[in-house]
XYZ file of C-alpha atoms in Angstrom:
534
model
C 71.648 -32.651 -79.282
C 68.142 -33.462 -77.634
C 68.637 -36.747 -78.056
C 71.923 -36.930 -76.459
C 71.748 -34.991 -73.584
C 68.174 -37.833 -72.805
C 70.769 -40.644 -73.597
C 73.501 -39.366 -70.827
C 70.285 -39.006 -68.314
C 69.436 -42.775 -69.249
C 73.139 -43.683 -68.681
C 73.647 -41.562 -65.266
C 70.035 -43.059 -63.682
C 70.949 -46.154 -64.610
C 74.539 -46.145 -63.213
C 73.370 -44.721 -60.012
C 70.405 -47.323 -59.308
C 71.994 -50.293 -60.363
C 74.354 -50.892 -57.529
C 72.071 -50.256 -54.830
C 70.475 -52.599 -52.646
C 66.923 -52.517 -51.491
C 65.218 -52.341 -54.967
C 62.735 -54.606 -56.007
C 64.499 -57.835 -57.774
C 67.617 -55.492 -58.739
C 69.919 -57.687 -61.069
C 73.782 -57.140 -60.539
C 74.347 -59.334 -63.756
C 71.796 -58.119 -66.092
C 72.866 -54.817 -68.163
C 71.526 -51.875 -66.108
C 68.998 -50.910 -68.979
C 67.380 -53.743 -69.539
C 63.754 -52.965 -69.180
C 62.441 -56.134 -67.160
C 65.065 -55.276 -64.409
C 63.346 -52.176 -63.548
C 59.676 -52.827 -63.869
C 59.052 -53.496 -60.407
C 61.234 -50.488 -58.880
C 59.367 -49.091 -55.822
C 57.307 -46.323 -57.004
C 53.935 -44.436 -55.701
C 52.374 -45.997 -52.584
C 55.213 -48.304 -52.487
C 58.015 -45.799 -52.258
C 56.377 -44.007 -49.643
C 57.247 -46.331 -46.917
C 55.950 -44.550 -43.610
C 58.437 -47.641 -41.569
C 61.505 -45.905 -43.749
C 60.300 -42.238 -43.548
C 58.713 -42.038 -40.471
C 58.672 -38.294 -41.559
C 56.034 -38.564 -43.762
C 53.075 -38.284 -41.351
C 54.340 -35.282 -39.894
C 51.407 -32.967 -39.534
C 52.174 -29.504 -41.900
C 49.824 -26.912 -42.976
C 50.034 -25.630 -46.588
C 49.294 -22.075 -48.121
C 50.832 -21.723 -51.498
C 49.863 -19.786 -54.239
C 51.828 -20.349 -57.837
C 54.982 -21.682 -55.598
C 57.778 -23.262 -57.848
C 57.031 -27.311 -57.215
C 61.061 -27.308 -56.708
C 60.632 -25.183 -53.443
C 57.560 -27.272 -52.438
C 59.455 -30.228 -52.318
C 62.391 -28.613 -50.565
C 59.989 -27.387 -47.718
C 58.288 -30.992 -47.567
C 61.782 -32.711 -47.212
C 62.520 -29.825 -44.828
C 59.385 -30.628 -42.717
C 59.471 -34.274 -43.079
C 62.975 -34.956 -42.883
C 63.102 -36.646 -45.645
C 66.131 -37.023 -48.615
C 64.655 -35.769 -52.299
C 66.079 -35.757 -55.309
C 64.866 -34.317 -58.436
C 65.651 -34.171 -61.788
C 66.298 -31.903 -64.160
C 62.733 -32.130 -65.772
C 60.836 -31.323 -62.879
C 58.990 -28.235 -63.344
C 55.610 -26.360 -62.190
C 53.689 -24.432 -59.825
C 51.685 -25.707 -56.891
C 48.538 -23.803 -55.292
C 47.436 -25.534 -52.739
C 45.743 -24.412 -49.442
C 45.377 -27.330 -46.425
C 45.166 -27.190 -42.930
C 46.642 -29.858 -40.327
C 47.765 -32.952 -43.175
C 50.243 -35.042 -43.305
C 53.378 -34.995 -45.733
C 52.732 -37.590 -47.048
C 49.399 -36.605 -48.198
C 50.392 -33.501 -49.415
C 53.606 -34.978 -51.300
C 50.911 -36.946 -53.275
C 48.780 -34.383 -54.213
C 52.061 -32.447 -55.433
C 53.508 -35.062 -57.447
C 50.388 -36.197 -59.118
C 48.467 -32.434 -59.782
C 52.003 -31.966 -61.441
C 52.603 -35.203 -63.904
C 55.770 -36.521 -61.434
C 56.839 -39.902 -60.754
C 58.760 -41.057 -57.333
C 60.867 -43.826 -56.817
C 62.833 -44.922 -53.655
C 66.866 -45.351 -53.495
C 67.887 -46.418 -50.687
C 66.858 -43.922 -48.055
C 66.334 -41.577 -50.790
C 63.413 -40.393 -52.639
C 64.129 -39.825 -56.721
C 61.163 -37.131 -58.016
C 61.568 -36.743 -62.032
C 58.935 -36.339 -64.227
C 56.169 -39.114 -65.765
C 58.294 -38.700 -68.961
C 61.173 -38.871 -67.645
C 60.279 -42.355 -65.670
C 58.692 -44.041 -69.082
C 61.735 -42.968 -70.952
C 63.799 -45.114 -68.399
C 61.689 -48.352 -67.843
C 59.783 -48.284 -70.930
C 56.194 -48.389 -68.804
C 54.172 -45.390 -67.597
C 54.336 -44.315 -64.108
C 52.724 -47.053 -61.936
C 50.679 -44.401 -59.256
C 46.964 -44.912 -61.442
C 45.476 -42.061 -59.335
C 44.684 -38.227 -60.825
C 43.931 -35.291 -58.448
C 41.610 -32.888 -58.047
C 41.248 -29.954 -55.433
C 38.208 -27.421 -55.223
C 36.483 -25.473 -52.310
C 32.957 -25.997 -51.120
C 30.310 -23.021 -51.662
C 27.668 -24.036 -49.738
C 28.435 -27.622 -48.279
C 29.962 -28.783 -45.363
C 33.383 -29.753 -46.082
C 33.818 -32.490 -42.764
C 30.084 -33.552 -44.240
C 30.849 -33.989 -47.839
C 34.038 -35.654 -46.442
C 32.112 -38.417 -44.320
C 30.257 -39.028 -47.770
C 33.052 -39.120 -49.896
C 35.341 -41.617 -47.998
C 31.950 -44.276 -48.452
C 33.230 -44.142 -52.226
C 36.793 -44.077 -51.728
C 39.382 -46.911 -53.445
C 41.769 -48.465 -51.131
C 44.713 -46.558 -53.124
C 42.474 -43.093 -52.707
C 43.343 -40.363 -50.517
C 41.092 -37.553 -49.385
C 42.303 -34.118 -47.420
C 39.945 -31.590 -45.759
C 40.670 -28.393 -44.945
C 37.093 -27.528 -42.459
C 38.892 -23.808 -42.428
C 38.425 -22.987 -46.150
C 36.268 -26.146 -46.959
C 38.724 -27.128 -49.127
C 39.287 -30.521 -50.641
C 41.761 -32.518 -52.163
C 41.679 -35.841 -53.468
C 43.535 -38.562 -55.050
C 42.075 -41.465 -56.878
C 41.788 -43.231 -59.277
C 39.849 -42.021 -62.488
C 36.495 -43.772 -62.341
C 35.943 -43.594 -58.257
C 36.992 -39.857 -59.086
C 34.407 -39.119 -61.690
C 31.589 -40.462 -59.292
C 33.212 -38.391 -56.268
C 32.963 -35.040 -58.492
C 29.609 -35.979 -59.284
C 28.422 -36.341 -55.789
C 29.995 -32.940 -54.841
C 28.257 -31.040 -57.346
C 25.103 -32.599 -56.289
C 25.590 -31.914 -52.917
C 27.112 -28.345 -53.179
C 23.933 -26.135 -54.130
C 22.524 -23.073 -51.755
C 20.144 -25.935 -49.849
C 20.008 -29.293 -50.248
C 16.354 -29.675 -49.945
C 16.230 -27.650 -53.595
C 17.588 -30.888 -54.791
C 14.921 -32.966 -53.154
C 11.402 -33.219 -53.665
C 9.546 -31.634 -50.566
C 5.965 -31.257 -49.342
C 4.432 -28.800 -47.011
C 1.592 -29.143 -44.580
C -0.518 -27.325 -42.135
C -1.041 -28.933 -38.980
C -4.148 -27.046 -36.893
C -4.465 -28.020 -33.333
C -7.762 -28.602 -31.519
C -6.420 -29.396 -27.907
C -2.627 -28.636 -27.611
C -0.589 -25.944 -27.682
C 1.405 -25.733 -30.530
C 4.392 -24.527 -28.780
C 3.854 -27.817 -26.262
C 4.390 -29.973 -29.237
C 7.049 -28.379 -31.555
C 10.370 -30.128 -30.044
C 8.655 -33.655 -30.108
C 7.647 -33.370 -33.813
C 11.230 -31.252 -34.699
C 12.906 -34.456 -33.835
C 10.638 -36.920 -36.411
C 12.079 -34.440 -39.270
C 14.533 -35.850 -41.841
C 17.706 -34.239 -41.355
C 18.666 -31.011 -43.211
C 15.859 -31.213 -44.882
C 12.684 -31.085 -42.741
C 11.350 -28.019 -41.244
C 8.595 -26.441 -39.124
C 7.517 -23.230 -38.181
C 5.242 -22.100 -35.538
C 2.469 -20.100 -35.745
C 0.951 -18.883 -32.113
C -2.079 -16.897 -33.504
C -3.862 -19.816 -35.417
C -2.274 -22.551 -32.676
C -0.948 -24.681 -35.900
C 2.239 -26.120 -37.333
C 3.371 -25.519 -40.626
C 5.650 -28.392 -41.694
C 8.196 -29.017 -44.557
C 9.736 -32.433 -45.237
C 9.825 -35.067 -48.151
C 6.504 -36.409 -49.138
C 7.641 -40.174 -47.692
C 7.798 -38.776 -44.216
C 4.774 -36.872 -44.245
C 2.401 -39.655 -42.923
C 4.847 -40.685 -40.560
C 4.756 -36.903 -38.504
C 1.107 -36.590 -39.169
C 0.367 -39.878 -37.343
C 2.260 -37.992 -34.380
C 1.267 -34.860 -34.574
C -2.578 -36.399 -34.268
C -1.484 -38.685 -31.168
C 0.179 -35.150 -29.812
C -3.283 -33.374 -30.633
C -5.701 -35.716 -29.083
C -8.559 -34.607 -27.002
C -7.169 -34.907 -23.187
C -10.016 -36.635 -20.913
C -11.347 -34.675 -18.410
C -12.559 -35.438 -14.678
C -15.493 -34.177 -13.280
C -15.721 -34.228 -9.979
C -18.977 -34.488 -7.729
C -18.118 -33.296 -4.306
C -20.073 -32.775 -0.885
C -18.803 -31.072 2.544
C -20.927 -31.854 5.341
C -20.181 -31.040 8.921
C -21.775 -33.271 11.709
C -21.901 -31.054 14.850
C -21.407 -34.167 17.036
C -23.461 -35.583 20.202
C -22.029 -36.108 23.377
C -21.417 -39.524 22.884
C -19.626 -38.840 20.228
C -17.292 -36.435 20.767
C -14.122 -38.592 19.885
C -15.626 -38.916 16.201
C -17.816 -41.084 14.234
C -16.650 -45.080 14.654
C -16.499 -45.392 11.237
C -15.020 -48.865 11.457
C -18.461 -49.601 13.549
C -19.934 -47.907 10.225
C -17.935 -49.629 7.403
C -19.249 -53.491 9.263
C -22.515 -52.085 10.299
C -25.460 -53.612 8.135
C -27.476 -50.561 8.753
C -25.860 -48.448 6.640
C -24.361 -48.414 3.153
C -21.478 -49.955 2.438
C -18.531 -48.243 3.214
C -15.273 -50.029 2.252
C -11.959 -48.479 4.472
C -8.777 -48.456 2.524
C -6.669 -46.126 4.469
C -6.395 -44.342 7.665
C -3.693 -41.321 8.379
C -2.892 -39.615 11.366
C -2.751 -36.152 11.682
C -2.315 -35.462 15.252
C 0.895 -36.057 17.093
C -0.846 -36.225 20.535
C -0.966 -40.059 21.151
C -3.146 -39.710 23.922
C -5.833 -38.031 21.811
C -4.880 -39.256 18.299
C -6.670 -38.554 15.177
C -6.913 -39.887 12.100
C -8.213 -39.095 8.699
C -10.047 -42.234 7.395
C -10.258 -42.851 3.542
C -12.917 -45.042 2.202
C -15.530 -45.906 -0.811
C -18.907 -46.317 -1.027
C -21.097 -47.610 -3.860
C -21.873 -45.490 -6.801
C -25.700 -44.275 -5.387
C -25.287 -44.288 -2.108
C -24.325 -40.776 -1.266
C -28.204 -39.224 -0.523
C -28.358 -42.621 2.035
C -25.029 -41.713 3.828
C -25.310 -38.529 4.202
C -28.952 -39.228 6.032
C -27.017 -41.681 7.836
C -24.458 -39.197 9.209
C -27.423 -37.558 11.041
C -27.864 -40.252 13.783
C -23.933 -39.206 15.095
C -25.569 -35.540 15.058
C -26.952 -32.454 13.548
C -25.458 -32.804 10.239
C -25.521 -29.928 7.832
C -24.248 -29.642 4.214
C -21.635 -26.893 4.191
C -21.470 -26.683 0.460
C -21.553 -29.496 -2.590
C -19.292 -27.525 -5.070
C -18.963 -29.226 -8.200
C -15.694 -29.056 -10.776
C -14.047 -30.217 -13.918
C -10.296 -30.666 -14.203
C -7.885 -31.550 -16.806
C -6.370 -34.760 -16.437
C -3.357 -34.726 -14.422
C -4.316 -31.121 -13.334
C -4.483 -29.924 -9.462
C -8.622 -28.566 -8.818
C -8.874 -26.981 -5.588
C -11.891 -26.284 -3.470
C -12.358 -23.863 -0.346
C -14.763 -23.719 1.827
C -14.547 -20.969 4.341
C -13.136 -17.537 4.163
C -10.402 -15.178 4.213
C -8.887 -13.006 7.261
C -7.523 -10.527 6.333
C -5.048 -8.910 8.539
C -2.733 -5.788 8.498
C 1.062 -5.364 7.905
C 3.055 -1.884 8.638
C 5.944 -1.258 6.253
C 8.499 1.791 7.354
C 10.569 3.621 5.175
C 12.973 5.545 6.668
C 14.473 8.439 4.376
C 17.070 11.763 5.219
C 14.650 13.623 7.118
C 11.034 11.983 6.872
C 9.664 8.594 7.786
C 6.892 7.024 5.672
C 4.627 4.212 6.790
C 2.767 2.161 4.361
C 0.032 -0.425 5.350
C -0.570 -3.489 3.631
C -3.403 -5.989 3.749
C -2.594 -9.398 3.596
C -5.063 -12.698 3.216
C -4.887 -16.136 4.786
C -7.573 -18.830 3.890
C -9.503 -20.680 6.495
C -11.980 -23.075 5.875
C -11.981 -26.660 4.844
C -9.522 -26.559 1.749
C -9.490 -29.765 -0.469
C -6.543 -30.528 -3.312
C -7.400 -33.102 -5.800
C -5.438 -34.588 -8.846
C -6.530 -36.945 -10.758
C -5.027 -39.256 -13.188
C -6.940 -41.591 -15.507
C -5.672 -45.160 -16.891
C -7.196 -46.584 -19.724
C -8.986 -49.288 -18.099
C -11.401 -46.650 -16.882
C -10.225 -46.534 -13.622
C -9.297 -42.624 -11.824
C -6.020 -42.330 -9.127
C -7.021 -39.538 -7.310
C -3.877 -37.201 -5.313
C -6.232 -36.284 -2.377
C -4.687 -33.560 0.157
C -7.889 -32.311 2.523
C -7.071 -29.825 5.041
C -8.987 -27.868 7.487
C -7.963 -24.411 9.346
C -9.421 -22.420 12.294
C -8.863 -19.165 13.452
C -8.500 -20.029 17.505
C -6.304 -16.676 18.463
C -5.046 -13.700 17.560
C -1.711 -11.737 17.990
C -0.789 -8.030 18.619
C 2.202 -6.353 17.034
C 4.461 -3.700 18.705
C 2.715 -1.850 15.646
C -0.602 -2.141 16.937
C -1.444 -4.837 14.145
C -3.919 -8.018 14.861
C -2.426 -11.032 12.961
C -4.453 -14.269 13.111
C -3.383 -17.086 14.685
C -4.375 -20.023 12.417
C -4.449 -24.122 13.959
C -4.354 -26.121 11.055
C -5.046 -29.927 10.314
C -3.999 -31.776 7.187
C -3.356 -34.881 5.343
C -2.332 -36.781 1.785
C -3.213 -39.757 0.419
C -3.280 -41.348 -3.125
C -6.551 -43.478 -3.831
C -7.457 -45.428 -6.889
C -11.497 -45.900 -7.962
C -13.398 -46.926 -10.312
C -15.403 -44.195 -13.002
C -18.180 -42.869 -10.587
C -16.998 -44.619 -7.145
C -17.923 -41.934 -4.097
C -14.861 -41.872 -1.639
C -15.740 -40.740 1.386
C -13.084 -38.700 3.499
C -13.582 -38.283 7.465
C -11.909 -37.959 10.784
C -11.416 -34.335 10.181
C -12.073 -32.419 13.782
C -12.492 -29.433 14.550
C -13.705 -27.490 17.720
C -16.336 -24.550 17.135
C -17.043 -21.461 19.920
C -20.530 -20.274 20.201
C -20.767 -17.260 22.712
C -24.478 -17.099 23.805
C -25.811 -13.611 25.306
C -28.776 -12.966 26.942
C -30.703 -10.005 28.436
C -33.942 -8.871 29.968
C -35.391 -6.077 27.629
C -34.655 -2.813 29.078
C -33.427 -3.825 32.493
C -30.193 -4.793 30.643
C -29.384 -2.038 29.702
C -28.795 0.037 32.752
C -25.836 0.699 33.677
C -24.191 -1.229 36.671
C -27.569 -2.933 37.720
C -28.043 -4.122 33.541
C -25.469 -6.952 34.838
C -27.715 -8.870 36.850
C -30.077 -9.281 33.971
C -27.645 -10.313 31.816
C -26.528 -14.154 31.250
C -23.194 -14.910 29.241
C -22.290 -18.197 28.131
C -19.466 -19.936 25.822
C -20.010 -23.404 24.944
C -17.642 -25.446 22.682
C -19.247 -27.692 20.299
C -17.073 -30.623 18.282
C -17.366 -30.913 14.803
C -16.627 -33.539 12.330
C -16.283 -32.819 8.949
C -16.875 -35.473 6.328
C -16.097 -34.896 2.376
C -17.977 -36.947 -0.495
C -16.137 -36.913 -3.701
C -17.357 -38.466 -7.227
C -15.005 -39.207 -9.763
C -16.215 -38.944 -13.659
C -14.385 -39.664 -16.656
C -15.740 -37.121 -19.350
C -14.938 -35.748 -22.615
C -16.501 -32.416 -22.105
C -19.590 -32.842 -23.600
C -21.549 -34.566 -20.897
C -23.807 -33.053 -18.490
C -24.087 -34.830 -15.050
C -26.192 -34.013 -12.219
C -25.806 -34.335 -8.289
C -25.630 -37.754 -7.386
C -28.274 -39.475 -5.513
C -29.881 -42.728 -3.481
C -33.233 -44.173 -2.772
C -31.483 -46.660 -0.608
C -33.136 -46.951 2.755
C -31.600 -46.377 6.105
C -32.884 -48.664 8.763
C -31.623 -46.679 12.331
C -30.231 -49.517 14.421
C -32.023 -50.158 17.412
C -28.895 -50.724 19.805
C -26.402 -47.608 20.612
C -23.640 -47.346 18.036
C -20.601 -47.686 19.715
């Protein structure tokens, strides 16, 4: 009975595809179960014609647990709008879970996990199982492709995804599901082997586990380690390197494969080298000026004079507004011993005093800042006003004035020092009252910047830099000035406003930190011209 209720299948399939048109090389002549006519029906890839079933790349999501394979298909026709057929020998469940596919890609994986075979009639889609199909064309189904489905552990499914589809056939198929890192794949048995074989490579708790890794303590001598963490973190091999940071020892503790480990040490050394240092040699003078000279030292006259050192000009800035009385702060250089000569030069314009020669070391590209002077201090009245009391809280504040000098240097590597220069010089001239009773100073201030570049141990010499000085001068006869009323004819008052130029020496030295320098000086001779300097 078997056997005939197989033969009336034969008869019926074979009735019902014979006549229709669209198969591959269909024969209207030939009987319609010769073998050879039916070889080439459109199966697999080839009945799943996306221009005929424009349906199939719908985009469906799938959750099925032990569903009947009949009701899949009826919800993937339903979904697709596609026309299937199955036969009578279609059977199974489906579990399958996938997120955002198409039906088409999900049809596969159904009809291959399951042993079917597919064939197109017409606008129709035939399902009946891979027994079923040899039975009638005496050949196995033509789809070459198995399946296999499994969820990630520990991987990344989009990942493991990227890497798969490098190994893929042009027949295979491969469907992610990121949600439940889930994948499915069809292809062909050999590409499938070395896909399964890549996943359980790649699927362990950490991938480095499966790589052979080296770690290393990095201890640094000059930089922070926190400075230099996100420069190295990018020279480490992907998912595998790592580095931790440890602030109490000021070191790097790094993890990566032994091939990369002379590669980040070569950084982290450039990182950790030993940042130069500049010293700097500095001398504030003020020249209390003659009478003559009370608009400033010509230092033009100076620069072309052959009676003094050598003083090259590169810049001049203005600082005062006033064009009828316009100053300027003049920049210029000097040879490397000549700082004893021009400061003994600097007393022929007037009495010419050293105000202080503070000496400092700075970082490179580091702001060093030098005051000379001193701080007011002043007195500010804060009022807090509650329900029924009022307090009043006093608080003292500072200003600096003084000569103030800002330096930053930054050194090339031909030996050569750009120095940031920003001189500035205050002066108390006044003072105002509050409604409080408080004195707050009244500060005139003068300033300039400039950018200079020198040679290692090149003086620059900074001048123009006026100021105007009060000296009250009193005077009394002994005793007599003291009595009352009468003590004021033997008393003499006087207030006598001197100008003042002030004239800064700096010496740029390129040091490691290990080198000790002392003040710099000049046995050059000063020969005092013998005509008036102009």
């Amino acid at each position: 009975m078997r056997r005939a209720r197989v033969g009336v299948w034969v008869l019926v399939a074979a009735a019902w595809a014979a006549p229709l048109p669209g198969l591959a090389r269909a024969s209207q002549t030939n009987p319609p179960l010769a073998a050879p006519e039916h070889t080439e029906q459109p199966t697999g890839q080839e009945a799943l014609d996306e221009a005929l079933f424009p349906g199939l790349s719908t985009a469906i999501s799938l959750d099925l647990r032990g569903m009947d394979v009949i009701e899949v298909l009826k919800f993937l026709a339903t979904q697709g709008q596609l026309n299937i057929v199955t036969s009578q020998e279609v059977q199974g469940r489906v579990t399958l879970v996938l997120t955002d596919v198409s039906v088409r890609d999900a049809l596969d994986i159904v009809l291959v996990s399951n042993g079917l075979a597919v064939e197109r009639r017409g606008k129709i889609l035939y399902v009946m199982s891979g027994a079923l199909y040899e039975q009638l064309y005496g050949t196995r189904y033509s789809d070459p492709r198995q399946s296999w489905t499994g969820t990630l552990t520990y991987a990344n499914a989009s990942q493991v995804g990227a890497l798969l589809a490098s190994l893929k056939s042009p027949v295979g198929r491969i469907v992610i599901d990121e949600p439940t890192a889930t994948l499915a794949i069809l292809e062909v048995p050999n590409v499938l082997e070395h896909m399964q074989a890549l996943i359980a490579s790649v699927d362990v708790p950490s991938i480095e586990r499966r790589l052979p890794t080296r770690t290393k303590t990095f201890p640094l001598r000059f930089a922070k380690a926190e400075d230099v963490q996100s420069a190295v973190e990018t020279a480490l091999t992907k998912d595998v390197g790592k580095l931790h940071l440890d602030k109490r020892s000021n070191a790097l503790v790094i993890t990566d494969m032994p091939s990369r480990m002379p590669e980040i040490e070569t950084l982290v050394r450039a990182f950790d080298a030993k940042t130069p240092q500049v010293y700097i040699e500095s001398s504030i003078l003020s020249v209390t000026l003659r009478d003559e000279f009370d608009t400033g030292i010509n230092w033009r006259w100076v620069s072309e004079s052959k009676h003094f050192p050598t003083i090259d000009i590169t810049n001049s800035l203005p600082i005062d507004t006033d064009a009828a009385n316009a100053i300027q702060v003049v920049i210029g250089t000097i040879a490397k011993n000549d700082v004893t000569a021009t400061i003994k030069a600097l007393h022929h314009f007037g009495d010419t005093k050293v105000l202080s020669s503070p000496h400092i070391a700075v970082m490179n590209n580091e702001d060093a800042k030098i005051l000379v002077g001193k701080r007011e201090a002043y007195v500010t009245t804060t009022v807090t006003q509650a329900q029924s009391t009022a307090t009043t809280a006093e608080t003292i504040e500072f200003i600096d004035v003084g000569v103030k000098l800002f330096v930053t240097p930054t050194i090339n590597d031909l030996g050569y020092v750009t120095l940031k220069i920003r001189p500035e010089v205050s002066t108390k001239t006044d003072e105002l009252e509050t409604a409080n009773g408080n004195t707050i100073p009244i500060v005139e201030t003068s300033e300039a910047e400039t950018k200079i570049l020198v040679k290692d141990g090149t003086t620059v010499v900074i001048g123009g830099l006026m100021k105007d000085t009060l000296t009250k001068t009193r005077q009394k006869v002994p005793g007599l000035g003291d009595v009352p009323l009468v003590g004021m004819l033997f008393k003499n008052y006087s207030d006598q406003i001197k100008k003042e130029e002030l004239v800064i020496l700096l010496t740029p030295h390129i040091v490691s930190g290990d080198e000790f320098f002392g003040p710099a000086s000049s046995t050059a001779r000063v020969d005092w011209p013998d005509t008036p300097i102009p």
